[in-house]
Amino acid sequence: METLKLDAIADYENSINVASEILNGGGIVAVPTETVYGLAASAYNDDAIKSIFAAKGRPQDNPLIVHISNLDMLSDIACDIPDVAYQCARAFWPGPFTMVLPKGDKIAESVSGGLKTVAVRFPSDKTICDIIEKSGLPLAAPSANTSGKPSPTTAAHVIDDLDGKINAVVIGGDCMVGVESTVVSLVGEKPRLLRPGAVTPEQLRAILPELIVDDAVLEKLKDGVAAASPGMKYKHYAPNTTAFLVEGCSNSFVSFVNSKENAAAICFEEEYYNVNVPKMSYGSKRDESTLAQNVFSCLRDIDSLNVKEVYIHAPSKDGVGLAVYNRLIRACGFEVIKL
Ligand code: AMP
Ligand code: MG
């Protein structure tokens, strides 16, 4: 199929209108959000949702997040909503925060991949919210990449992966946050962090003091253990180049990578000029938000360096750093080198 390119920077109104019409007709459209670009379809249309899984090559049991553009829509998506969900909504919405709640009846079966729960988010990005409003539809939207590849933070990333496989792409600016939303499950005995994002554990604990961080956030799932978040069990974000996450101070990282042959480095700005192999900086080690913005672009670009191995300097696990670390440890297949 031909993928329509809708330039939302040059002609915003038309892009919103055309995207909404396509979605109402059961099509699938990539749209910018503040986290990463999403591949959207009506959360009420099972066939449209199945086309998302097909275009991405996404495993059927990896459920999608449903996006809404106002709090009133929440009761169309979820049921038996606890008070604490409304407290979280007041604190973190609109924004990069997703809650897992009991699923409402109207949501298409395939959205949740067979689970009785549904993930829901009210994004802050104007473009996706205007498309939800205009179409009158809650939009199920996973990241708009080929499954397993780094998530897309620019329209060019989406086009690289999905041109010809989706009905349209709304071309907006680059994503501000750069990593996918924080996912918290509110269906178990205690609230559980399933995926870290720009809303940090410290911020969450102000509303959810009993928050548990799921083991899958930082560790490889053991064989036979069921994933609380199915997405966490798959290899993800990996470049074709073999990648290793390296923990240690700047001096040891620099000497380590400089001793390697046929290798490249993804490093911090502070050490960039001391690294003598092909390299990319993903920002200052003191600025986790910038690291988050750049991490997926660097992972996508690494293969163009044509080296055998890439060594990535691990960020701190503080604040948004936890989300960056979580993505990188998956990109590296949990191969961590401690210097
Ligand atoms: P993506 O759409 O690529 O941002 O991935 C969505 C993430 O949310 C995946 O890690 C899913 O496993 C997770 N998720 C979506 N729905 C649910 C749910 N009902 N229960 C647990 N995790 C979910
Ligand atoms: Mg994804």
CSV table of C-alpha atoms and ligand atoms in Angstrom, one decimal:
chain,number,residue,atom,x,y,z
A,1,MET,CA,0.0,0.0,0.0
A,2,GLU,CA,1.1,3.6,-0.4
A,3,THR,CA,1.7,5.3,2.9
A,4,LEU,CA,0.3,8.8,2.8
A,5,LYS,CA,2.7,11.4,4.3
A,6,LEU,CA,0.7,14.1,6.2
A,7,ASP,CA,2.9,17.1,6.9
A,8,ALA,CA,1.5,18.4,10.2
A,9,ILE,CA,4.1,21.1,10.4
A,10,ALA,CA,3.1,22.7,7.0
A,11,ASP,CA,-0.6,21.9,7.1
A,12,TYR,CA,-1.8,21.0,10.6
A,13,GLU,CA,-5.6,21.2,10.1
A,14,ASN,CA,-5.6,19.0,7.0
A,15,SER,CA,-3.3,16.4,8.6
A,16,ILE,CA,-5.6,16.1,11.6
A,17,ASN,CA,-8.7,15.8,9.4
A,18,VAL,CA,-7.3,13.3,7.0
A,19,ALA,CA,-5.7,11.1,9.8
A,20,SER,CA,-9.1,11.1,11.7
A,21,GLU,CA,-11.0,10.0,8.5
A,22,ILE,CA,-8.5,7.2,7.9
A,23,LEU,CA,-8.8,6.0,11.5
A,24,ASN,CA,-12.7,6.1,11.3
A,25,GLY,CA,-12.5,4.0,8.2
A,26,GLY,CA,-10.5,1.3,10.1
A,27,GLY,CA,-7.0,2.4,8.9
A,28,ILE,CA,-3.7,2.6,10.8
A,29,VAL,CA,-1.8,5.9,11.1
A,30,ALA,CA,1.5,6.7,12.8
A,31,VAL,CA,1.3,9.9,14.9
A,32,PRO,CA,3.8,11.8,17.0
A,33,THR,CA,3.4,11.8,20.8
A,34,GLU,CA,5.6,13.4,23.5
A,35,THR,CA,7.2,10.0,24.2
A,36,VAL,CA,7.8,8.2,20.8
A,37,TYR,CA,5.8,8.0,17.6
A,38,GLY,CA,2.8,5.7,18.0
A,39,LEU,CA,1.0,3.5,15.4
A,40,ALA,CA,-2.7,4.2,16.0
A,41,ALA,CA,-6.0,2.5,15.3
A,42,SER,CA,-9.4,2.6,16.8
A,43,ALA,CA,-9.4,0.8,20.1
A,44,TYR,CA,-13.0,-0.4,19.2
A,45,ASN,CA,-12.0,-2.0,15.8
A,46,ASP,CA,-10.6,-5.5,16.2
A,47,ASP,CA,-9.6,-5.8,12.5
A,48,ALA,CA,-7.7,-2.4,12.6
A,49,ILE,CA,-5.9,-3.5,15.7
A,50,LYS,CA,-4.9,-6.8,14.0
A,51,SER,CA,-3.4,-4.7,11.1
A,52,ILE,CA,-1.2,-2.9,13.7
A,53,PHE,CA,0.2,-6.3,14.9
A,54,ALA,CA,0.8,-7.3,11.2
A,55,ALA,CA,2.5,-4.1,10.2
A,56,LYS,CA,4.9,-4.2,13.2
A,57,GLY,CA,5.4,-7.9,13.2
A,58,ARG,CA,4.4,-7.7,16.9
A,59,PRO,CA,3.7,-10.9,18.9
A,60,GLN,CA,0.0,-11.2,19.4
A,61,ASP,CA,0.3,-11.5,23.2
A,62,ASN,CA,2.0,-8.2,23.6
A,63,PRO,CA,-0.9,-5.8,24.5
A,64,LEU,CA,-1.3,-2.2,23.3
A,65,ILE,CA,-1.8,1.1,25.2
A,66,VAL,CA,-5.1,2.9,24.6
A,67,HIS,CA,-4.8,6.7,24.3
A,68,ILE,CA,-7.5,9.1,25.5
A,69,SER,CA,-7.7,12.9,25.3
A,70,ASN,CA,-9.7,13.7,28.4
A,71,LEU,CA,-10.4,12.0,31.8
A,72,ASP,CA,-14.1,11.4,31.0
A,73,MET,CA,-13.1,8.8,28.4
A,74,LEU,CA,-11.4,6.7,31.1
A,75,SER,CA,-14.7,5.0,32.0
A,76,ASP,CA,-15.2,3.9,28.3
A,77,ILE,CA,-11.9,2.0,28.4
A,78,ALA,CA,-11.6,0.6,31.9
A,79,CYS,CA,-14.0,-0.7,34.6
A,80,ASP,CA,-13.9,-1.0,38.4
A,81,ILE,CA,-11.6,2.0,38.5
A,82,PRO,CA,-10.1,2.5,42.0
A,83,ASP,CA,-9.8,6.0,43.6
A,84,VAL,CA,-6.0,5.8,43.4
A,85,ALA,CA,-6.3,5.7,39.6
A,86,TYR,CA,-7.9,9.1,39.7
A,87,GLN,CA,-5.3,10.4,42.1
A,88,CYS,CA,-2.6,9.2,39.6
A,89,ALA,CA,-4.5,10.8,36.7
A,90,ARG,CA,-4.6,14.1,38.5
A,91,ALA,CA,-0.9,13.9,39.3
A,92,PHE,CA,0.5,12.6,36.0
A,93,TRP,CA,-2.0,13.3,33.2
A,94,PRO,CA,-1.7,14.5,30.6
A,95,GLY,CA,1.7,13.1,30.3
A,96,PRO,CA,4.1,10.1,29.8
A,97,PHE,CA,2.2,7.8,32.3
A,98,THR,CA,0.2,4.7,31.6
A,99,MET,CA,-2.1,2.8,34.1
A,100,VAL,CA,-3.1,-0.9,33.8
A,101,LEU,CA,-6.7,-1.3,34.9
A,102,PRO,CA,-9.5,-3.9,34.5
A,103,LYS,CA,-10.7,-3.8,30.9
A,104,GLY,CA,-14.0,-2.3,29.8
A,105,ASP,CA,-16.3,-4.3,27.4
A,106,LYS,CA,-16.1,-2.0,24.5
A,107,ILE,CA,-12.4,-2.4,23.9
A,108,ALA,CA,-11.5,-4.8,21.0
A,109,GLU,CA,-10.2,-8.2,22.2
A,110,SER,CA,-6.8,-7.9,20.4
A,111,VAL,CA,-5.9,-4.7,22.2
A,112,SER,CA,-5.1,-6.6,25.3
A,113,GLY,CA,-3.8,-9.8,23.7
A,114,GLY,CA,-6.2,-12.0,25.7
A,115,LEU,CA,-5.7,-10.2,29.1
A,116,LYS,CA,-8.6,-9.0,31.2
A,117,THR,CA,-6.8,-5.8,31.8
A,118,VAL,CA,-6.1,-2.7,29.7
A,119,ALA,CA,-3.4,-0.1,29.6
A,120,VAL,CA,-4.5,3.5,29.2
A,121,ARG,CA,-2.7,6.9,28.8
A,122,PHE,CA,-3.8,10.5,28.3
A,123,PRO,CA,-0.8,12.0,26.4
A,124,SER,CA,0.2,15.7,26.6
A,125,ASP,CA,1.1,16.0,22.9
A,126,LYS,CA,-1.4,18.2,21.1
A,127,THR,CA,-1.3,16.4,17.8
A,128,ILE,CA,-2.4,13.0,19.1
A,129,CYS,CA,-5.0,14.6,21.4
A,130,ASP,CA,-6.5,16.6,18.5
A,131,ILE,CA,-6.7,13.4,16.4
A,132,ILE,CA,-8.5,11.6,19.2
A,133,GLU,CA,-10.9,14.5,19.6
A,134,LYS,CA,-11.5,14.9,15.9
A,135,SER,CA,-12.0,11.2,15.2
A,136,GLY,CA,-14.1,10.6,18.4
A,137,LEU,CA,-12.1,7.4,19.0
A,138,PRO,CA,-9.8,6.2,21.8
A,139,LEU,CA,-6.7,5.1,19.9
A,140,ALA,CA,-4.7,2.0,20.7
A,141,ALA,CA,-1.1,2.8,19.8
A,142,PRO,CA,2.1,0.9,20.3
A,143,SER,CA,5.4,2.4,19.2
A,144,ALA,CA,5.5,2.9,15.4
A,145,ASN,CA,8.6,0.7,14.8
A,146,THR,CA,9.2,-2.8,13.4
A,147,SER,CA,8.9,-5.0,16.5
A,148,GLY,CA,12.3,-5.5,18.1
A,149,LYS,CA,13.9,-2.4,16.6
A,150,PRO,CA,14.6,0.8,18.6
A,151,SER,CA,11.4,2.9,19.1
A,152,PRO,CA,10.9,5.8,16.7
A,153,THR,CA,11.5,9.3,17.9
A,154,THR,CA,11.3,11.0,14.5
A,155,ALA,CA,9.0,10.7,11.5
A,156,ALA,CA,12.0,9.5,9.5
A,157,HIS,CA,12.4,6.5,11.9
A,158,VAL,CA,8.8,5.6,11.3
A,159,ILE,CA,9.2,5.9,7.5
A,160,ASP,CA,12.4,3.8,7.6
A,161,ASP,CA,10.5,0.9,9.3
A,162,LEU,CA,6.9,1.1,8.1
A,163,ASP,CA,6.7,2.9,4.7
A,164,GLY,CA,4.3,0.9,2.5
A,165,LYS,CA,2.9,-1.1,5.5
A,166,ILE,CA,0.6,1.6,7.0
A,167,ASN,CA,-2.1,3.9,5.7
A,168,ALA,CA,-0.5,7.2,6.7
A,169,VAL,CA,2.1,8.9,8.9
A,170,VAL,CA,1.5,12.3,10.5
A,171,ILE,CA,4.9,14.1,10.2
A,172,GLY,CA,5.5,16.3,13.3
A,173,GLY,CA,8.6,17.3,15.2
A,174,ASP,CA,11.0,15.0,17.1
A,175,CYS,CA,9.6,13.5,20.3
A,176,MET,CA,10.4,15.5,23.4
A,177,VAL,CA,10.7,12.7,26.0
A,178,GLY,CA,12.3,10.1,23.7
A,179,VAL,CA,11.4,6.9,25.7
A,180,GLU,CA,8.1,5.3,26.0
A,181,SER,CA,5.7,6.0,28.9
A,182,THR,CA,6.0,4.8,32.5
A,183,VAL,CA,3.6,1.8,32.9
A,184,VAL,CA,2.1,1.1,36.4
A,185,SER,CA,-0.3,-1.8,37.1
A,186,LEU,CA,-3.1,-1.0,39.5
A,187,VAL,CA,-4.8,-4.4,39.3
A,188,GLY,CA,-2.6,-6.4,41.8
A,189,GLU,CA,-2.5,-6.3,45.6
A,190,LYS,CA,0.1,-3.5,45.4
A,191,PRO,CA,0.8,-1.0,42.6
A,192,ARG,CA,3.7,-2.3,40.4
A,193,LEU,CA,6.0,-0.5,38.1
A,194,LEU,CA,6.1,-2.5,34.9
A,195,ARG,CA,8.1,-0.1,32.7
A,196,PRO,CA,10.1,2.9,33.8
A,197,GLY,CA,9.7,6.2,31.9
A,198,ALA,CA,9.9,9.9,32.3
A,199,VAL,CA,7.6,9.8,35.4
A,200,THR,CA,10.1,8.5,37.9
A,201,PRO,CA,9.7,6.0,40.8
A,202,GLU,CA,10.3,9.0,43.2
A,203,GLN,CA,7.3,10.9,41.7
A,204,LEU,CA,5.1,7.8,41.7
A,205,ARG,CA,5.8,7.0,45.3
A,206,ALA,CA,4.3,10.4,46.3
A,207,ILE,CA,0.9,9.0,45.2
A,208,LEU,CA,1.7,5.2,45.5
A,209,PRO,CA,3.9,4.8,48.6
A,210,GLU,CA,3.7,1.0,48.3
A,211,LEU,CA,4.9,0.9,44.7
A,212,ILE,CA,6.8,-2.3,43.8
A,213,VAL,CA,9.4,-2.2,41.0
A,214,ASP,CA,8.8,-5.4,38.9
A,215,ASP,CA,11.9,-7.6,38.6
A,216,ALA,CA,11.7,-7.4,34.8
A,217,VAL,CA,12.6,-3.7,34.9
A,218,LEU,CA,16.3,-4.5,35.4
A,219,GLU,CA,16.7,-8.2,35.1
A,220,LYS,CA,16.2,-10.9,32.4
A,221,LEU,CA,13.0,-12.9,33.1
A,222,LYS,CA,13.8,-16.4,34.3
A,223,ASP,CA,12.6,-19.2,32.1
A,224,GLY,CA,9.1,-20.3,32.9
A,225,VAL,CA,8.2,-17.1,34.9
A,226,ALA,CA,5.1,-15.3,33.5
A,227,ALA,CA,5.8,-11.6,32.6
A,228,ALA,CA,3.5,-9.1,34.4
A,229,SER,CA,4.1,-6.9,31.3
A,230,PRO,CA,4.3,-9.2,28.2
A,231,GLY,CA,6.4,-6.6,26.3
A,232,MET,CA,9.2,-7.0,28.8
A,233,LYS,CA,9.9,-10.6,27.8
A,234,TYR,CA,10.9,-9.9,24.2
A,235,LYS,CA,14.3,-8.9,22.8
A,236,HIS,CA,13.9,-5.2,22.1
A,237,TYR,CA,15.6,-2.1,20.9
A,238,ALA,CA,18.6,-4.0,19.6
A,239,PRO,CA,20.9,-2.8,16.8
A,240,ASN,CA,22.3,-5.4,14.4
A,241,THR,CA,25.8,-4.6,15.8
A,242,THR,CA,26.5,-6.7,19.0
A,243,ALA,CA,26.0,-4.3,21.9
A,244,PHE,CA,27.4,-4.3,25.4
A,245,LEU,CA,26.4,-2.1,28.3
A,246,VAL,CA,29.4,-0.9,30.2
A,247,GLU,CA,29.3,0.3,33.8
A,248,GLY,CA,32.2,2.3,35.3
A,249,CYS,CA,33.7,5.8,35.6
A,250,SER,CA,34.7,7.9,32.6
A,251,ASN,CA,38.4,7.1,32.8
A,252,SER,CA,37.9,3.4,32.9
A,253,PHE,CA,35.3,3.5,30.1
A,254,VAL,CA,37.6,5.6,27.8
A,255,SER,CA,40.6,3.2,28.4
A,256,PHE,CA,38.4,0.2,27.9
A,257,VAL,CA,36.9,1.3,24.5
A,258,ASN,CA,40.2,2.7,23.3
A,259,SER,CA,41.8,-0.8,23.7
A,260,LYS,CA,39.1,-2.4,21.4
A,261,GLU,CA,39.4,-3.0,17.6
A,262,ASN,CA,36.5,-3.0,15.1
A,263,ALA,CA,34.4,-1.5,17.8
A,264,ALA,CA,32.5,1.8,18.4
A,265,ALA,CA,31.3,3.6,21.5
A,266,ILE,CA,28.1,5.3,22.6
A,267,CYS,CA,29.4,7.6,25.3
A,268,PHE,CA,28.7,10.7,27.3
A,269,GLU,CA,29.5,14.3,26.1
A,270,GLU,CA,32.1,14.7,28.9
A,271,GLU,CA,34.3,11.9,27.5
A,272,TYR,CA,33.6,12.2,23.8
A,273,TYR,CA,36.9,13.9,22.8
A,274,ASN,CA,39.0,11.2,24.7
A,275,VAL,CA,37.4,8.3,22.9
A,276,ASN,CA,39.5,7.2,19.9
A,277,VAL,CA,37.2,4.7,18.2
A,278,PRO,CA,34.1,5.6,16.1
A,279,LYS,CA,31.7,7.2,18.6
A,280,MET,CA,28.4,8.9,19.3
A,281,SER,CA,27.5,11.0,22.4
A,282,TYR,CA,24.0,10.6,23.7
A,283,GLY,CA,24.3,13.6,26.1
A,284,SER,CA,25.8,14.7,29.4
A,285,LYS,CA,26.0,12.0,32.1
A,286,ARG,CA,24.4,14.5,34.5
A,287,ASP,CA,21.3,15.1,32.3
A,288,GLU,CA,19.2,11.9,32.1
A,289,SER,CA,16.4,13.6,30.2
A,290,THR,CA,18.7,14.4,27.3
A,291,LEU,CA,20.1,10.8,27.4
A,292,ALA,CA,16.4,9.6,27.1
A,293,GLN,CA,15.8,12.0,24.1
A,294,ASN,CA,18.8,10.7,22.2
A,295,VAL,CA,19.1,7.0,23.2
A,296,PHE,CA,16.9,5.5,20.4
A,297,SER,CA,18.4,7.6,17.6
A,298,CYS,CA,21.9,6.5,18.7
A,299,LEU,CA,20.8,2.8,18.7
A,300,ARG,CA,19.4,3.2,15.2
A,301,ASP,CA,22.5,5.0,13.9
A,302,ILE,CA,25.1,2.5,15.3
A,303,ASP,CA,24.8,0.0,12.4
A,304,SER,CA,25.9,2.7,9.9
A,305,LEU,CA,29.3,2.7,11.6
A,306,ASN,CA,29.9,-0.8,10.3
A,307,VAL,CA,31.8,-2.1,13.3
A,308,LYS,CA,31.5,-5.5,14.9
A,309,GLU,CA,30.7,-4.4,18.5
A,310,VAL,CA,29.4,-1.3,20.2
A,311,TYR,CA,30.1,-0.4,23.9
A,312,ILE,CA,27.5,1.8,25.5
A,313,HIS,CA,28.4,3.7,28.7
A,314,ALA,CA,25.6,3.0,31.1
A,315,PRO,CA,23.7,5.9,32.7
A,316,SER,CA,22.9,6.2,36.4
A,317,LYS,CA,19.7,4.5,37.4
A,318,ASP,CA,18.4,7.6,39.1
A,319,GLY,CA,15.3,9.5,38.0
A,320,VAL,CA,14.7,9.2,34.2
A,321,GLY,CA,18.1,7.3,34.1
A,322,LEU,CA,16.2,4.2,35.2
A,323,ALA,CA,14.2,4.3,32.0
A,324,VAL,CA,17.3,4.8,29.8
A,325,TYR,CA,19.1,1.9,31.6
A,326,ASN,CA,16.0,-0.3,31.2
A,327,ARG,CA,16.0,0.2,27.4
A,328,LEU,CA,19.8,-0.2,27.0
A,329,ILE,CA,20.0,-3.4,29.0
A,330,ARG,CA,17.4,-4.9,26.6
A,331,ALA,CA,19.3,-3.5,23.5
A,332,CYS,CA,22.3,-5.3,24.8
A,333,GLY,CA,20.5,-8.6,25.5
A,334,PHE,CA,21.4,-8.1,29.2
A,335,GLU,CA,25.2,-8.2,28.5
A,336,VAL,CA,26.6,-5.9,31.1
A,337,ILE,CA,30.4,-5.3,31.6
A,338,LYS,CA,31.3,-3.9,35.0
A,339,LEU,CA,34.7,-2.2,34.9
B,1,AMP,P1,4.5,-0.1,23.4
B,1,AMP,O1,3.1,-0.1,22.9
B,1,AMP,O2,5.5,-0.5,22.4
B,1,AMP,O3,4.8,1.2,24.2
B,1,AMP,O4,4.4,-1.2,24.5
B,1,AMP,C1,3.3,-1.2,25.5
B,1,AMP,C2,3.8,-1.8,26.8
B,1,AMP,O5,2.7,-1.8,27.7
B,1,AMP,C3,4.3,-3.2,26.6
B,1,AMP,O6,5.5,-3.4,27.4
B,1,AMP,C4,3.1,-4.0,27.2
B,1,AMP,O7,3.5,-5.3,27.7
B,1,AMP,C5,2.6,-3.1,28.2
B,1,AMP,N1,1.1,-3.3,28.4
B,1,AMP,C6,0.1,-3.0,27.6
B,1,AMP,N2,-1.1,-3.4,28.1
B,1,AMP,C7,-0.8,-4.1,29.2
B,1,AMP,C8,-1.6,-4.8,30.1
B,1,AMP,N3,-2.9,-4.9,30.0
B,1,AMP,N4,-1.0,-5.4,31.2
B,1,AMP,C9,0.4,-5.3,31.3
B,1,AMP,N5,1.2,-4.6,30.5
B,1,AMP,C10,0.6,-4.0,29.4
B,2,MG,MG,7.2,-0.7,21.5
